[in-house]
CSV table of C-alpha atoms in Angstrom, one decimal:
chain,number,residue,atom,x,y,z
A,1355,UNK,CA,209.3,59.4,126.5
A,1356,UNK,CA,208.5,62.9,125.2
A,1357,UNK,CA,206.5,65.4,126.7
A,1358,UNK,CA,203.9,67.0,124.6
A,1359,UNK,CA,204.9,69.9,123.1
A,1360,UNK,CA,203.1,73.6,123.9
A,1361,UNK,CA,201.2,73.7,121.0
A,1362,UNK,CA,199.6,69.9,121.5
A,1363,UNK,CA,198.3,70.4,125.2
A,1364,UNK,CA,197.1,73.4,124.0
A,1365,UNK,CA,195.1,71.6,121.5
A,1366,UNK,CA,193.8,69.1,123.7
A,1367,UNK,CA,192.8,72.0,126.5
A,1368,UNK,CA,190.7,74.0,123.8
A,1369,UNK,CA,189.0,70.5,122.2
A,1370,UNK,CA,188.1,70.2,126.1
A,1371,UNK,CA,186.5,73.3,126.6
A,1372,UNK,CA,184.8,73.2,123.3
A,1373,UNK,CA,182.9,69.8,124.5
A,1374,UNK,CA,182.4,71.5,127.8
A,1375,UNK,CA,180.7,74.5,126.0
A,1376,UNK,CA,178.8,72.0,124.0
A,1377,UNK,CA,177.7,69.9,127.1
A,1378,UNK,CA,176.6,73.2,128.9
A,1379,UNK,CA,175.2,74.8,125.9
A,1380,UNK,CA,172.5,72.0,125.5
A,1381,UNK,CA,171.8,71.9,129.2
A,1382,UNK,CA,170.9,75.0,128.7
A,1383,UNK,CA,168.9,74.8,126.3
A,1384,UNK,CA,167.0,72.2,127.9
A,1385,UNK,CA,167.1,74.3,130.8
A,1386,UNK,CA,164.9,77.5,128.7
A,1387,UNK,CA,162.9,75.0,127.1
A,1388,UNK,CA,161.6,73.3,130.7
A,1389,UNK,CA,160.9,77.1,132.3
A,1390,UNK,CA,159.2,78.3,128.7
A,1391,UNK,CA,156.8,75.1,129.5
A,1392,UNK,CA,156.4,76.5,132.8
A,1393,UNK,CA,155.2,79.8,132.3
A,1394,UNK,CA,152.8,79.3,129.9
A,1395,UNK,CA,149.7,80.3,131.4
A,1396,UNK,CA,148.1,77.0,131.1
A,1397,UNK,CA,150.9,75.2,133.1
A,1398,UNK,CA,150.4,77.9,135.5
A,1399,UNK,CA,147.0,77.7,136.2
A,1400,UNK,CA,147.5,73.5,136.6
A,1401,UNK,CA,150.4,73.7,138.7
A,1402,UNK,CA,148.3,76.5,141.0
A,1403,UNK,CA,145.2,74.2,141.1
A,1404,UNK,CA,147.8,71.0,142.4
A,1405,UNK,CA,149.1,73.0,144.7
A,1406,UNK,CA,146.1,73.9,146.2
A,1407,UNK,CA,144.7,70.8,145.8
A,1408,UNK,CA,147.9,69.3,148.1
A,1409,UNK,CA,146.8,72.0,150.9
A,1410,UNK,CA,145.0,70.4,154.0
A,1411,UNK,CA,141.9,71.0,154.8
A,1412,UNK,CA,141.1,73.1,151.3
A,1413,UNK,CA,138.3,70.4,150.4
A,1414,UNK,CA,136.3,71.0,153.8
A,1415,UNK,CA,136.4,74.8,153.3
A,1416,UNK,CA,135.2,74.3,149.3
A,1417,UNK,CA,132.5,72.0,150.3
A,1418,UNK,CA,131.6,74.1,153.3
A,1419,UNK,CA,131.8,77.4,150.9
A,1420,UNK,CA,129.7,75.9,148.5
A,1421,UNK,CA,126.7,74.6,151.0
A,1422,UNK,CA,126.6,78.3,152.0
A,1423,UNK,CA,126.3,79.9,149.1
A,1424,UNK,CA,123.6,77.4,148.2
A,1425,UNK,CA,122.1,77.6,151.6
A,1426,UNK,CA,121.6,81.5,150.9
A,1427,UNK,CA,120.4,80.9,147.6
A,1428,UNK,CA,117.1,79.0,149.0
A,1429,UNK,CA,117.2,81.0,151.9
A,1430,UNK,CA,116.4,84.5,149.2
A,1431,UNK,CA,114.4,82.0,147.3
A,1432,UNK,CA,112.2,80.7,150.4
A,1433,UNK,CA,111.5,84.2,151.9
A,1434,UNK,CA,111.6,86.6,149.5
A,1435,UNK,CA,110.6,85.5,146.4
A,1436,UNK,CA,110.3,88.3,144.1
A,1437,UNK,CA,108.9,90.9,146.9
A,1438,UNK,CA,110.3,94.1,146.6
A,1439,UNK,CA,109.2,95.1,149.9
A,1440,UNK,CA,112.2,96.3,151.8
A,1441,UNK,CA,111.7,94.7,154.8
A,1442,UNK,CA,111.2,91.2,153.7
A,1443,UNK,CA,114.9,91.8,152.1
A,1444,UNK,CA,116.0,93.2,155.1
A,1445,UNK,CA,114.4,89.7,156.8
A,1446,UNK,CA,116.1,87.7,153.9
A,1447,UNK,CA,119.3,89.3,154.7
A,1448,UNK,CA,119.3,88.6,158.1
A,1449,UNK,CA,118.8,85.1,157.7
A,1450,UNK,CA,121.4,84.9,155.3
A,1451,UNK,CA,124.1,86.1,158.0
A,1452,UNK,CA,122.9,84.0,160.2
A,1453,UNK,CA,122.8,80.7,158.1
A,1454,UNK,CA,126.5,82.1,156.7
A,1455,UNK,CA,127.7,82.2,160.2
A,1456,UNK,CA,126.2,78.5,161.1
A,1457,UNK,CA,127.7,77.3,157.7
A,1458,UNK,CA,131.0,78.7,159.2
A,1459,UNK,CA,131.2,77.7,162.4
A,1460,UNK,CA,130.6,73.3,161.3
């Protein structure tokens, strides 16, 4: 039996390589294409909302955020109306830190 000469293994090592190069240049490629769909901004904003979303506890503090702010909202509403009297929105703004600070502390 013969051994293949020079020139033949060196055929077979370069048609190796070339379907390496092949192989790795379409990884690659679908490497690019999977981190271009990534950064486009809507991607970003989703994945930043599911993230969030997977956080513990995030819920409580929206829902308890929100009563505040809706809280305060009546409370302005409630007391001062449309008075432009600077001690009623001094009053108003009082109870508004102290509803904040119940809202906070459920």
């Amino acid at each position: 039996m013969e051994q293949p000469g020079a020139s033949a293994l060196l055929e077979q090592l370069i048609f190796a390589k070339e379907e390496l190069r092949e192989a790795e240049g379409k990884l690659l490629k679908v490497h690019f294409l999977e981190a271009y769909e990534s950064l486009k901004p809507v991607n970003l904003i989703r994945s930043t909302i599911e993230e969030a979303a997977a956080v513990p506890g995030l819920k409580a503090l929206a829902g308890k955020a929100v009563m505040g702010f809706i809280l305060n909202i009546v409370a302005k509403k409630l007391f001062a109306g449309k008075e432009p009297d600077p001690l009623v929105k001094l009053t108003v703004s009082f109870v508004e830190t102290i509803i904040t600070n119940r809202v906070e502390k459920t």
